[in-house]
Amino acid sequence: MLVPTTVLIADDHPLFRDAIKSAICDHIGDGIEPNQMIEAHDFSSAMAALKEHDEVDLLLLDLNMPGTSGLSALVSVRASYPSVPVVIVSASDDHLTVHRAIELGASGFISKSASTDQIREAVNSVLAGDIALPHDLSPAGDEDEEIVDLIARIKTLTPQQARVLGMLAEGLLNKQIAYELGVSEATVKAHVSAVLQKLDVDSRTQAVIRLSKIGADILRDSNSQNDSAS
């Protein structure tokens, strides 16, 4: 008997969302029979969908869409919904990006150049509790020391602190964060102070800028590759 599966596809390109849906829905025979395919076209609608649908079994998350850029989106999602497996789907599929995503809690990575069979295999693996990685993934190799330090610092945050950091990145004020978390503004201020200390920055703005660096360099690398190919 097949277990109904709910999948949230967060991507700003309708054609790619359709391609993902087709890859999953055509794979009914092996136990993937989504009874509900939820779509989100930007990061805020993805977060709203996660809040509204507590039955989501898998999130397929584009790295670069309106409302976020790079792996900062992953940090926010993992902090707010730690029980939902997240598979990153991106055209920025260099080995450093893949390794960073896994370090920050992703359950898998699918390149936008992947075949339908590869997409199905990755989804199957993650729903079975495994990590899905590209077959041709090479070792991480040398990494930017600043990024290594940043990822290490982010991983020291408690789940609540990571949620606060993600909300800071979304531009929420303390009173808005307090409302979302169901805590007092004083508690939020304490969390913000702890986040600033762990990230070794002096202000909320600096914290957001540091967080954006695990996305900004991905965009820069991708754009450089596109420029050289044109």
Coordinates of N, CA and C in Angstrom, one line a residue:
M1 N 0.8 -1.2 0.0 CA 0.0 0.0 0.0 C 0.9 1.2 0.0
L2 N 0.6 2.2 -0.9 CA 1.4 3.4 -1.0 C 1.1 4.4 0.1
V3 N 2.1 5.0 0.6 CA 1.9 6.0 1.6 C 1.7 7.4 1.0
P4 N 0.6 8.1 1.2 CA 0.5 9.4 0.5 C 1.6 10.4 1.0
T5 N 2.1 11.1 0.0 CA 3.3 12.0 0.3 C 2.9 13.4 -0.1
T6 N 3.3 14.4 0.7 CA 3.0 15.8 0.4 C 4.3 16.4 0.1
V7 N 4.5 17.0 -1.0 CA 5.7 17.7 -1.4 C 5.5 19.1 -1.7
L8 N 6.3 20.0 -1.2 CA 6.3 21.4 -1.4 C 7.4 21.8 -2.4
I9 N 7.1 22.3 -3.5 CA 8.1 22.7 -4.5 C 8.2 24.3 -4.5
A10 N 9.3 24.8 -4.1 CA 9.6 26.2 -4.0 C 10.5 26.6 -5.1
D11 N 10.0 27.2 -6.2 CA 10.9 27.7 -7.3 C 10.1 28.7 -8.0
D12 N 10.8 29.8 -8.5 CA 10.1 30.9 -9.1 C 9.9 30.7 -10.6
H13 N 10.3 29.5 -11.2 CA 10.0 29.2 -12.6 C 8.9 28.2 -12.7
P14 N 7.8 28.6 -13.2 CA 6.6 27.6 -13.4 C 7.0 26.4 -14.2
L15 N 7.7 26.5 -15.3 CA 8.1 25.4 -16.1 C 8.9 24.4 -15.3
F16 N 9.8 24.8 -14.5 CA 10.6 23.9 -13.7 C 9.7 23.2 -12.6
R17 N 8.8 24.0 -12.0 CA 7.9 23.4 -11.0 C 7.1 22.3 -11.7
D18 N 6.6 22.5 -12.9 CA 5.9 21.5 -13.7 C 6.7 20.3 -14.0
A19 N 8.0 20.5 -14.3 CA 8.9 19.4 -14.6 C 9.1 18.5 -13.4
I20 N 9.3 19.2 -12.2 CA 9.5 18.4 -11.0 C 8.2 17.6 -10.6
K21 N 7.0 18.3 -10.8 CA 5.8 17.6 -10.5 C 5.6 16.3 -11.4
S22 N 5.9 16.5 -12.7 CA 5.8 15.4 -13.6 C 6.8 14.3 -13.2
A23 N 8.0 14.6 -12.8 CA 9.0 13.6 -12.5 C 8.5 12.8 -11.2
I24 N 7.9 13.5 -10.3 CA 7.4 12.8 -9.1 C 6.1 12.0 -9.3
C25 N 5.1 12.7 -9.9 CA 3.8 12.1 -10.1 C 3.9 10.9 -11.1
D26 N 4.8 10.9 -12.0 CA 4.9 9.7 -12.9 C 5.6 8.5 -12.3
H27 N 6.0 8.7 -11.0 CA 6.8 7.6 -10.4 C 5.9 6.9 -9.3
I28 N 4.7 6.8 -9.6 CA 3.7 6.2 -8.7 C 4.1 4.7 -8.3
G29 N 4.6 4.0 -9.2 CA 4.9 2.6 -9.0 C 5.8 2.3 -7.9
D30 N 6.7 3.2 -7.6 CA 7.7 2.9 -6.5 C 7.4 3.6 -5.2
G31 N 6.2 3.9 -5.0 CA 5.7 4.4 -3.7 C 5.7 5.9 -3.5
I32 N 5.9 6.6 -4.6 CA 5.8 8.1 -4.5 C 4.5 8.5 -5.2
E33 N 3.5 8.7 -4.4 CA 2.2 9.1 -4.9 C 1.7 10.3 -4.2
P34 N 2.2 11.5 -4.5 CA 1.8 12.7 -3.7 C 0.3 12.9 -3.8
N35 N -0.3 13.0 -2.6 CA -1.8 13.3 -2.6 C -1.9 14.8 -2.6
Q36 N -0.8 15.5 -2.5 CA -0.9 17.0 -2.5 C 0.4 17.6 -3.0
M37 N 0.4 18.3 -4.1 CA 1.6 18.9 -4.6 C 1.4 20.4 -4.3
I38 N 2.2 21.0 -3.4 CA 2.1 22.4 -3.1 C 3.2 23.2 -3.8
E39 N 2.8 24.3 -4.3 CA 3.8 25.1 -5.0 C 4.0 26.5 -4.4
A40 N 5.2 27.0 -4.4 CA 5.5 28.3 -3.9 C 6.5 29.0 -5.0
H41 N 6.2 30.3 -5.2 CA 6.9 31.0 -6.3 C 8.0 31.9 -5.7
D42 N 8.0 32.1 -4.4 CA 9.1 32.9 -3.8 C 9.3 32.4 -2.3
F43 N 10.3 32.9 -1.7 CA 10.6 32.4 -0.3 C 9.5 32.6 0.7
S44 N 8.9 33.8 0.7 CA 7.9 34.1 1.7 C 6.7 33.2 1.5
S45 N 6.3 32.9 0.3 CA 5.2 32.0 0.1 C 5.6 30.5 0.4
A46 N 6.8 30.2 0.3 CA 7.3 28.9 0.7 C 7.2 28.7 2.2
M47 N 7.6 29.8 3.0 CA 7.5 29.7 4.4 C 6.1 29.7 4.9
A48 N 5.2 30.5 4.2 CA 3.8 30.5 4.5 C 3.2 29.1 4.3
A49 N 3.6 28.5 3.2 CA 3.1 27.1 2.9 C 3.5 26.1 4.0
L50 N 4.7 26.2 4.5 CA 5.2 25.3 5.5 C 4.4 25.6 6.8
K51 N 4.1 26.8 7.1 CA 3.3 27.1 8.3 C 1.9 26.6 8.2
E52 N 1.3 26.7 7.0 CA -0.1 26.3 6.8 C -0.2 24.8 6.7
H53 N 0.8 24.1 6.1 CA 0.6 22.7 5.9 C 1.7 21.9 6.7
D54 N 1.2 21.4 7.9 CA 2.2 20.7 8.7 C 2.4 19.3 8.3
E55 N 1.7 18.9 7.2 CA 1.9 17.5 6.7 C 2.9 17.4 5.6
V56 N 3.7 18.5 5.3 CA 4.7 18.4 4.3 C 5.8 17.4 4.6
D57 N 6.0 16.5 3.7 CA 7.0 15.4 3.9 C 8.4 15.8 3.3
L58 N 8.3 16.7 2.3 CA 9.6 17.0 1.6 C 9.5 18.4 1.0
L59 N 10.5 19.2 1.2 CA 10.6 20.5 0.5 C 11.7 20.5 -0.5
L60 N 11.4 20.8 -1.8 CA 12.3 21.0 -2.8 C 12.5 22.5 -3.0
L61 N 13.7 23.0 -2.6 CA 14.0 24.4 -2.4 C 15.0 25.0 -3.4
D62 N 14.5 25.9 -4.2 CA 15.5 26.6 -5.1 C 16.3 27.6 -4.3
L63 N 17.6 27.6 -4.7 CA 18.5 28.5 -3.9 C 18.3 30.0 -4.2
N64 N 18.0 30.3 -5.4 CA 17.9 31.7 -5.8 C 16.5 32.0 -6.4
M65 N 15.7 32.6 -5.5 CA 14.4 33.0 -6.0 C 14.0 34.3 -5.2
P66 N 13.0 35.0 -5.6 CA 12.6 36.3 -4.9 C 12.5 36.1 -3.4
G67 N 13.1 36.9 -2.6 CA 13.0 36.9 -1.2 C 14.2 36.3 -0.5
T68 N 15.1 35.7 -1.3 CA 16.3 35.2 -0.7 C 17.3 34.9 -1.7
S69 N 18.5 34.6 -1.3 CA 19.6 34.2 -2.3 C 20.5 33.3 -1.6
G70 N 20.8 32.2 -2.2 CA 21.8 31.3 -1.7 C 21.3 30.5 -0.5
L71 N 22.3 30.1 0.3 CA 22.0 29.1 1.4 C 21.4 29.7 2.6
S72 N 21.2 31.0 2.7 CA 20.5 31.7 3.8 C 19.1 31.2 3.9
A73 N 18.5 30.8 2.8 CA 17.1 30.3 2.8 C 17.1 28.9 3.5
L74 N 18.1 28.1 3.3 CA 18.2 26.8 3.9 C 18.3 27.0 5.4
V75 N 19.1 27.9 5.9 CA 19.3 28.2 7.3 C 18.0 28.5 7.9
S76 N 17.2 29.4 7.3 CA 15.9 29.8 7.8 C 14.9 28.6 7.9
V77 N 14.9 27.8 6.8 CA 13.9 26.7 6.8 C 14.3 25.7 7.8
R78 N 15.6 25.3 7.9 CA 16.0 24.2 8.8 C 15.8 24.7 10.3
A79 N 15.9 26.0 10.6 CA 15.7 26.4 11.9 C 14.2 26.4 12.3
S80 N 13.3 26.8 11.4 CA 11.9 26.9 11.7 C 11.2 25.6 11.5
Y81 N 11.7 24.7 10.6 CA 11.0 23.4 10.4 C 12.0 22.3 10.3
P82 N 12.6 22.0 11.4 CA 13.8 21.0 11.5 C 13.4 19.6 11.1
S83 N 12.1 19.3 11.2 CA 11.7 17.9 10.9 C 11.3 17.7 9.4
V84 N 11.3 18.8 8.6 CA 11.0 18.6 7.2 C 12.3 18.5 6.4
P85 N 12.5 17.3 5.7 CA 13.7 17.2 4.9 C 13.7 18.2 3.7
V86 N 14.8 18.8 3.5 CA 15.0 19.8 2.5 C 16.0 19.3 1.4
V87 N 15.5 19.3 0.2 CA 16.4 19.1 -0.9 C 16.6 20.3 -1.7
I88 N 17.9 20.8 -1.9 CA 18.2 22.0 -2.6 C 18.1 21.6 -4.1
V89 N 17.5 22.5 -4.9 CA 17.4 22.4 -6.3 C 18.0 23.6 -6.9
S90 N 19.1 23.5 -7.7 CA 19.7 24.7 -8.1 C 20.5 24.5 -9.4
A91 N 20.7 25.6 -10.2 CA 21.6 25.5 -11.3 C 23.0 25.8 -10.9
S92 N 23.2 26.3 -9.7 CA 24.5 26.5 -9.1 C 24.9 25.2 -8.4
D93 N 25.5 24.3 -9.1 CA 25.7 23.0 -8.6 C 27.2 22.6 -8.5
D94 N 28.0 23.6 -8.3 CA 29.4 23.3 -8.1 C 29.6 22.5 -6.8
H95 N 30.7 21.8 -6.6 CA 30.9 20.9 -5.5 C 30.9 21.7 -4.2
L96 N 31.4 22.9 -4.2 CA 31.5 23.6 -2.9 C 30.0 24.0 -2.4
T97 N 29.2 24.4 -3.4 CA 27.8 24.7 -3.0 C 27.1 23.5 -2.5
V98 N 27.3 22.3 -3.1 CA 26.7 21.1 -2.6 C 27.1 20.7 -1.2
H99 N 28.4 20.8 -1.0 CA 29.0 20.4 0.3 C 28.5 21.4 1.4
R100 N 28.4 22.7 1.0 CA 27.9 23.7 2.0 C 26.5 23.4 2.4
A101 N 25.7 23.1 1.4 CA 24.3 22.8 1.6 C 24.1 21.6 2.6
I102 N 24.9 20.6 2.4 CA 24.8 19.4 3.3 C 25.2 19.7 4.7
E103 N 26.3 20.5 4.8 CA 26.8 20.9 6.1 C 25.8 21.7 6.9
L104 N 24.9 22.5 6.1 CA 23.9 23.3 6.8 C 22.6 22.6 7.0
G105 N 22.6 21.3 6.7 CA 21.4 20.5 7.0 C 20.5 20.0 5.9
A106 N 20.9 20.3 4.6 CA 20.1 19.8 3.5 C 20.2 18.3 3.5
S107 N 19.1 17.6 3.1 CA 19.0 16.2 2.9 C 19.4 15.7 1.5
G108 N 19.6 16.7 0.6 CA 20.0 16.3 -0.7 C 20.2 17.5 -1.6
F109 N 20.7 17.2 -2.8 CA 20.9 18.3 -3.7 C 20.6 17.8 -5.1
I110 N 19.8 18.5 -5.9 CA 19.5 18.2 -7.2 C 19.9 19.3 -8.2
S111 N 20.7 19.0 -9.1 CA 21.0 20.0 -10.1 C 19.9 20.2 -11.1
K112 N 19.7 21.5 -11.5 CA 18.6 21.7 -12.5 C 18.9 21.1 -13.8
S113 N 20.1 20.6 -14.0 CA 20.4 19.9 -15.3 C 20.2 18.4 -15.1
A114 N 19.7 17.9 -14.0 CA 19.5 16.5 -13.7 C 18.4 16.0 -14.6
S115 N 18.5 14.7 -14.9 CA 17.5 14.0 -15.7 C 16.3 13.7 -14.8
T116 N 15.2 13.3 -15.5 CA 14.0 13.0 -14.7 C 14.3 11.8 -13.8
D117 N 15.0 10.8 -14.3 CA 15.4 9.6 -13.5 C 16.2 10.0 -12.3
Q118 N 17.1 11.0 -12.5 CA 18.0 11.4 -11.3 C 17.1 12.1 -10.3
I119 N 16.2 12.9 -10.8 CA 15.3 13.6 -9.8 C 14.5 12.6 -9.0
R120 N 13.9 11.6 -9.7 CA 13.1 10.6 -9.0 C 14.0 9.8 -8.0
E121 N 15.2 9.5 -8.4 CA 16.1 8.7 -7.5 C 16.4 9.5 -6.3
A122 N 16.7 10.8 -6.5 CA 17.0 11.7 -5.3 C 15.8 11.8 -4.4
V123 N 14.6 12.0 -4.9 CA 13.4 12.1 -4.1 C 13.2 10.8 -3.3
N124 N 13.3 9.7 -4.0 CA 13.1 8.4 -3.4 C 14.1 8.2 -2.2
S125 N 15.4 8.6 -2.4 CA 16.4 8.4 -1.4 C 16.1 9.2 -0.2
V126 N 15.7 10.5 -0.4 CA 15.5 11.3 0.8 C 14.2 10.9 1.6
L127 N 13.2 10.5 0.9 CA 12.0 10.0 1.5 C 12.3 8.7 2.3
A128 N 13.3 8.0 1.9 CA 13.7 6.7 2.5 C 14.6 7.0 3.7
G129 N 15.0 8.3 3.9 CA 15.8 8.7 5.0 C 17.3 8.8 4.7
D130 N 17.6 8.7 3.4 CA 19.0 8.8 3.0 C 19.4 10.3 2.6
I131 N 20.7 10.5 2.3 CA 21.1 11.8 1.7 C 21.3 11.6 0.2
A132 N 20.7 12.5 -0.6 CA 20.8 12.4 -2.0 C 21.8 13.4 -2.6
L133 N 22.9 12.8 -3.2 CA 24.0 13.7 -3.7 C 24.2 13.4 -5.2
P134 N 24.6 14.4 -5.9 CA 25.0 14.1 -7.4 C 26.0 13.0 -7.5
H135 N 25.8 12.2 -8.5 CA 26.7 11.0 -8.6 C 28.2 11.4 -8.9
D136 N 28.4 12.6 -9.5 CA 29.7 13.0 -9.9 C 30.3 14.0 -8.9
L137 N 29.8 14.1 -7.7 CA 30.2 15.0 -6.7 C 31.7 14.7 -6.3
S138 N 32.5 15.7 -6.4 CA 33.9 15.6 -6.0 C 34.1 16.0 -4.5
P139 N 35.2 15.7 -3.9 CA 35.5 16.2 -2.5 C 35.4 17.7 -2.5
A140 N 35.2 18.2 -1.3 CA 35.0 19.6 -1.1 C 36.3 20.4 -1.4
G141 N 37.4 19.8 -1.1 CA 38.7 20.5 -1.4 C 38.9 21.8 -0.6
D142 N 39.7 22.7 -1.1 CA 40.0 23.9 -0.3 C 38.8 24.8 -0.3
E143 N 38.4 25.4 0.8 CA 37.3 26.2 1.0 C 37.7 27.6 1.5
D144 N 37.0 28.6 1.2 CA 37.2 30.0 1.6 C 37.1 30.0 3.2
E145 N 38.2 30.4 3.8 CA 38.3 30.4 5.3 C 37.2 31.2 5.9
E146 N 36.8 32.3 5.3 CA 35.7 33.1 5.9 C 34.4 32.3 5.9
I147 N 34.1 31.6 4.8 CA 32.9 30.8 4.7 C 32.9 29.6 5.6
V148 N 34.1 29.0 5.8 CA 34.2 27.9 6.7 C 33.9 28.4 8.1
D149 N 34.5 29.5 8.5 CA 34.2 30.1 9.8 C 32.8 30.4 10.0
L150 N 32.1 31.0 9.0 CA 30.7 31.4 9.1 C 29.8 30.2 9.3
I151 N 30.1 29.1 8.5 CA 29.2 27.9 8.6 C 29.4 27.3 10.0
A152 N 30.7 27.3 10.5 CA 30.9 26.8 11.8 C 30.2 27.6 12.9
R153 N 30.2 28.9 12.8 CA 29.5 29.7 13.7 C 28.0 29.5 13.7
I154 N 27.4 29.4 12.5 CA 26.0 29.2 12.3 C 25.6 27.9 13.0
K155 N 26.4 26.9 12.9 CA 26.1 25.6 13.4 C 26.1 25.6 15.0
T156 N 26.7 26.6 15.6 CA 26.7 26.7 17.0 C 25.4 27.3 17.6
L157 N 24.6 27.9 16.6 CA 23.3 28.5 17.1 C 22.3 27.5 17.5
T158 N 21.6 27.8 18.6 CA 20.5 26.9 18.9 C 19.4 27.1 17.9
P159 N 18.4 26.1 17.8 CA 17.3 26.2 16.9 C 16.6 27.5 16.9
Q160 N 16.3 28.0 18.1 CA 15.6 29.3 18.3 C 16.5 30.5 17.8
Q161 N 17.8 30.4 18.1 CA 18.6 31.5 17.6 C 18.7 31.5 16.1
A162 N 18.8 30.3 15.5 CA 18.8 30.2 14.1 C 17.5 30.7 13.4
R163 N 16.4 30.5 14.1 CA 15.1 31.0 13.6 C 15.1 32.5 13.6
V164 N 15.7 33.1 14.7 CA 15.8 34.5 14.9 C 16.6 35.1 13.8
L165 N 17.8 34.5 13.5 CA 18.7 34.9 12.5 C 18.0 34.9 11.1
G166 N 17.2 33.9 10.8 CA 16.5 33.8 9.6 C 15.5 34.9 9.5
M167 N 14.8 35.2 10.6 CA 13.8 36.3 10.5 C 14.4 37.6 10.4
L168 N 15.6 37.8 11.0 CA 16.4 39.1 10.8 C 16.7 39.2 9.3
A169 N 17.1 38.1 8.7 CA 17.4 38.2 7.2 C 16.1 38.5 6.4
E170 N 15.0 38.2 6.9 CA 13.7 38.5 6.2 C 13.3 39.9 6.5
G171 N 14.0 40.6 7.3 CA 13.7 42.0 7.6 C 12.7 42.3 8.7
L172 N 12.4 41.2 9.5 CA 11.4 41.4 10.6 C 11.9 42.2 11.7
L173 N 11.1 43.0 12.3 CA 11.4 43.7 13.5 C 11.3 42.8 14.8
N174 N 11.8 43.3 15.9 CA 11.8 42.4 17.1 C 10.3 42.1 17.5
K175 N 9.4 43.1 17.4 CA 8.1 42.8 17.8 C 7.4 41.8 16.9
Q176 N 7.8 41.8 15.6 CA 7.3 40.8 14.6 C 7.8 39.4 14.9
I177 N 9.1 39.4 15.2 CA 9.7 38.1 15.6 C 9.1 37.5 16.9
A178 N 8.9 38.4 17.8 CA 8.2 38.0 19.1 C 6.9 37.4 18.8
Y179 N 6.1 38.0 17.9 CA 4.8 37.5 17.6 C 4.9 36.1 16.9
E180 N 5.8 36.0 16.0 CA 5.9 34.7 15.3 C 6.4 33.6 16.2
L181 N 7.2 33.9 17.1 CA 7.8 32.9 18.0 C 6.9 32.7 19.3
G182 N 6.0 33.6 19.5 CA 5.2 33.5 20.7 C 5.9 33.8 22.0
V183 N 6.9 34.7 21.9 CA 7.7 35.1 23.1 C 7.7 36.6 23.3
S184 N 8.3 37.1 24.3 CA 8.3 38.5 24.6 C 9.4 39.1 23.8
E185 N 9.3 40.5 23.6 CA 10.4 41.2 22.9 C 11.7 41.1 23.6
A186 N 11.6 41.1 25.0 CA 12.8 40.9 25.8 C 13.6 39.6 25.4
T187 N 12.8 38.6 25.2 CA 13.4 37.3 24.9 C 14.0 37.4 23.5
V188 N 13.4 38.0 22.6 CA 13.9 38.2 21.2 C 15.2 39.0 21.3
K189 N 15.2 40.0 22.1 CA 16.5 40.8 22.2 C 17.6 40.0 22.7
A190 N 17.3 39.1 23.7 CA 18.3 38.2 24.2 C 18.9 37.3 23.1
H191 N 17.9 36.8 22.3 CA 18.3 35.9 21.2 C 19.2 36.6 20.2
V192 N 18.8 37.9 19.9 CA 19.6 38.7 18.9 C 21.0 38.9 19.5
S193 N 21.1 39.2 20.7 CA 22.4 39.5 21.3 C 23.3 38.2 21.2
A194 N 22.7 37.1 21.5 CA 23.4 35.8 21.4 C 23.9 35.5 20.0
V195 N 23.0 35.8 19.0 CA 23.3 35.6 17.6 C 24.5 36.5 17.2
L196 N 24.4 37.7 17.6 CA 25.5 38.7 17.3 C 26.8 38.2 17.8
Q197 N 26.8 37.8 19.1 CA 28.0 37.3 19.7 C 28.6 36.1 19.0
K198 N 27.7 35.1 18.7 CA 28.2 33.9 18.0 C 28.7 34.1 16.6
L199 N 28.1 35.1 15.9 CA 28.6 35.4 14.6 C 29.7 36.4 14.6
D200 N 30.1 37.0 15.8 CA 31.2 37.9 16.0 C 30.9 39.2 15.2
V201 N 29.7 39.7 15.3 CA 29.3 41.0 14.7 C 28.7 41.9 15.7
D202 N 28.6 43.2 15.3 CA 28.1 44.2 16.3 C 26.7 44.7 16.1
S203 N 26.1 44.3 15.0 CA 24.7 44.8 14.7 C 23.9 43.8 13.9
R204 N 22.6 44.0 13.9 CA 21.7 43.1 13.1 C 22.1 43.2 11.6
T205 N 22.4 44.4 11.2 CA 22.8 44.6 9.8 C 24.0 43.8 9.4
Q206 N 25.0 43.8 10.3 CA 26.2 43.0 10.0 C 25.9 41.5 10.0
A207 N 25.0 41.1 10.9 CA 24.7 39.7 10.9 C 24.0 39.2 9.6
V208 N 23.1 40.1 9.1 CA 22.4 39.7 7.8 C 23.4 39.7 6.7
I209 N 24.4 40.7 6.7 CA 25.4 40.7 5.6 C 26.2 39.5 5.7
R210 N 26.6 39.1 6.9 CA 27.4 37.8 7.0 C 26.7 36.6 6.5
L211 N 25.4 36.5 6.9 CA 24.6 35.4 6.4 C 24.4 35.4 4.9
S212 N 24.3 36.6 4.3 CA 24.1 36.7 2.9 C 25.4 36.2 2.1
K213 N 26.5 36.1 2.8 CA 27.7 35.7 2.1 C 27.7 34.2 1.7
I214 N 26.9 33.4 2.3 CA 26.8 32.0 1.9 C 25.9 31.9 0.7
G215 N 25.4 33.0 0.3 CA 24.6 33.0 -0.9 C 25.1 33.9 -2.0
A216 N 25.7 35.0 -1.6 CA 26.2 36.0 -2.6 C 27.3 35.5 -3.4
D217 N 28.2 34.7 -2.7 CA 29.4 34.2 -3.5 C 28.9 33.1 -4.5
I218 N 27.8 32.4 -4.1 CA 27.3 31.4 -5.1 C 26.8 32.1 -6.3
L219 N 26.0 33.2 -6.1 CA 25.5 33.9 -7.3 C 26.7 34.5 -8.1
R220 N 27.7 35.0 -7.4 CA 28.8 35.6 -8.1 C 29.5 34.5 -9.0
D221 N 29.8 33.4 -8.4 CA 30.4 32.3 -9.1 C 29.6 31.8 -10.3
S222 N 28.3 31.7 -10.1 CA 27.4 31.3 -11.2 C 27.4 32.3 -12.3
N223 N 27.3 33.6 -12.0 CA 27.3 34.6 -13.0 C 28.6 34.7 -13.7
S224 N 29.7 34.4 -13.0 CA 31.0 34.4 -13.7 C 31.1 33.2 -14.7
Q225 N 30.5 32.1 -14.4 CA 30.5 31.0 -15.3 C 29.6 31.3 -16.5
N226 N 28.5 31.9 -16.2 CA 27.6 32.3 -17.3 C 28.3 33.3 -18.3
D227 N 29.0 34.3 -17.7 CA 29.7 35.3 -18.5 C 30.7 34.6 -19.4
S228 N 31.5 33.7 -18.8 CA 32.6 33.0 -19.6 C 32.0 32.1 -20.7
A229 N 30.8 31.6 -20.5 CA 30.2 30.7 -21.5 C 29.5 31.5 -22.6
S230 N 29.3 32.8 -22.4 CA 28.6 33.6 -23.4 C 29.5 34.2 -24.4

